[in-house]
Amino acid sequence: MNEWLVGAAAAFVVLAATVAVLTRDPARQAVVLSVLGLGLAILFAVLQAPDVALSQLAVGTALTPLLILLTVRKITRHPTRANGDADGHGSTEGQEQG
């Protein structure tokens, strides 16, 4: 039974890691990385390493994907409007300066 659980957890980790590598969108990669971290935590728990599993659960499943998502949100450029900048004020080109 234990060998079956180790094999299933290892197969899940390999599948999740492959999906993480093949995913192109950084936000989706963060979600897949969270799933991968969960799979690794389960694998460590099955291999009777609960301290490593808890660390992986905290860092690999929650903290690292959260930091990646916040970074992606911070650096993502938002499209501007056709007639002006993003805050809606418009440009001053062609207007009289008085």
Tab-separated table of C-alpha atoms in Angstrom:
chain	number	residue	atom	x	y	z
A	1	MET	CA	0.000	0.000	0.000
A	2	ASN	CA	2.786	2.438	0.902
A	3	GLU	CA	4.634	1.801	-2.366
A	4	TRP	CA	1.438	2.518	-4.280
A	5	LEU	CA	0.992	5.856	-2.495
A	6	VAL	CA	4.614	6.847	-3.157
A	7	GLY	CA	4.235	5.932	-6.822
A	8	ALA	CA	0.961	7.829	-7.187
A	9	ALA	CA	2.358	10.922	-5.439
A	10	ALA	CA	5.539	10.807	-7.535
A	11	ALA	CA	3.515	10.462	-10.742
A	12	PHE	CA	1.380	13.443	-9.714
A	13	VAL	CA	4.510	15.507	-9.016
A	14	VAL	CA	5.982	14.603	-12.410
A	15	LEU	CA	2.714	15.497	-14.151
A	16	ALA	CA	2.384	18.814	-12.284
A	17	ALA	CA	6.015	19.726	-12.981
A	18	THR	CA	5.544	18.993	-16.684
A	19	VAL	CA	2.433	21.165	-16.808
A	20	ALA	CA	4.313	23.953	-14.989
A	21	VAL	CA	7.087	23.856	-17.570
A	22	LEU	CA	4.683	23.849	-20.520
A	23	THR	CA	2.482	26.682	-19.223
A	24	ARG	CA	3.354	30.039	-20.807
A	25	ASP	CA	1.268	32.500	-18.767
A	26	PRO	CA	3.046	33.511	-15.520
A	27	ALA	CA	-0.190	33.776	-13.535
A	28	ARG	CA	-1.209	30.272	-14.558
A	29	GLN	CA	2.313	29.054	-13.811
A	30	ALA	CA	1.904	30.325	-10.255
A	31	VAL	CA	-1.306	28.336	-9.846
A	32	VAL	CA	0.313	25.207	-11.275
A	33	LEU	CA	3.321	25.790	-9.012
A	34	SER	CA	0.956	25.842	-6.054
A	35	VAL	CA	-0.508	22.500	-7.140
A	36	LEU	CA	3.027	21.156	-7.584
A	37	GLY	CA	3.901	22.284	-4.061
A	38	LEU	CA	0.852	20.501	-2.720
A	39	GLY	CA	1.873	17.332	-4.538
A	40	LEU	CA	5.376	17.559	-3.111
A	41	ALA	CA	3.974	18.080	0.382
A	42	ILE	CA	1.851	14.955	-0.013
A	43	LEU	CA	4.868	13.030	-1.310
A	44	PHE	CA	6.968	14.118	1.676
A	45	ALA	CA	4.170	13.160	4.065
A	46	VAL	CA	3.890	9.718	2.470
A	47	LEU	CA	7.670	9.331	2.767
A	48	GLN	CA	7.300	10.037	6.515
A	49	ALA	CA	8.940	13.457	6.553
A	50	PRO	CA	6.215	15.572	8.169
A	51	ASP	CA	8.496	18.507	8.983
A	52	VAL	CA	9.572	18.827	5.356
A	53	ALA	CA	5.960	18.371	4.241
A	54	LEU	CA	4.776	21.225	6.455
A	55	SER	CA	7.579	23.478	5.233
A	56	GLN	CA	6.758	22.633	1.632
A	57	LEU	CA	3.092	23.262	2.290
A	58	ALA	CA	3.785	26.721	3.691
A	59	VAL	CA	6.464	27.871	1.278
A	60	GLY	CA	5.841	25.927	-1.933
A	61	THR	CA	2.070	25.927	-1.891
A	62	ALA	CA	1.262	29.335	-0.429
A	63	LEU	CA	4.124	31.811	-0.164
A	64	THR	CA	6.023	31.384	-3.441
A	65	PRO	CA	2.939	31.396	-5.728
A	66	LEU	CA	1.577	34.392	-3.829
A	67	LEU	CA	4.802	36.328	-4.382
A	68	ILE	CA	4.811	35.379	-8.057
A	69	LEU	CA	1.199	36.515	-8.495
A	70	LEU	CA	1.894	39.818	-6.737
A	71	THR	CA	4.958	40.390	-8.910
A	72	VAL	CA	3.048	39.602	-12.096
A	73	ARG	CA	0.306	41.985	-11.014
A	74	LYS	CA	2.838	44.717	-10.285
A	75	ILE	CA	4.717	44.481	-13.591
A	76	THR	CA	1.770	43.816	-15.895
A	77	ARG	CA	1.157	46.741	-18.218
A	78	HIS	CA	-2.442	47.780	-18.540
A	79	PRO	CA	-3.661	48.819	-22.007
A	80	THR	CA	-4.273	52.516	-22.409
A	81	ARG	CA	-7.399	54.049	-23.866
A	82	ALA	CA	-7.395	55.030	-27.523
A	83	ASN	CA	-7.847	58.732	-26.836
A	84	GLY	CA	-5.629	59.171	-23.823
A	85	ASP	CA	-3.722	57.622	-20.992
A	86	ALA	CA	-4.948	55.054	-18.519
A	87	ASP	CA	-6.439	57.549	-16.053
A	88	GLY	CA	-8.717	59.057	-18.703
A	89	HIS	CA	-7.309	62.578	-18.846
A	90	GLY	CA	-6.279	62.433	-22.495
A	91	SER	CA	-3.258	63.988	-24.060
A	92	THR	CA	-2.473	67.686	-24.409
A	93	GLU	CA	-1.257	67.467	-28.015
A	94	GLY	CA	-2.989	69.833	-30.389
A	95	GLN	CA	-4.483	71.961	-27.639
A	96	GLU	CA	-3.777	75.652	-27.351
A	97	GLN	CA	-1.446	76.706	-24.629
A	98	GLY	CA	-2.738	79.859	-23.058
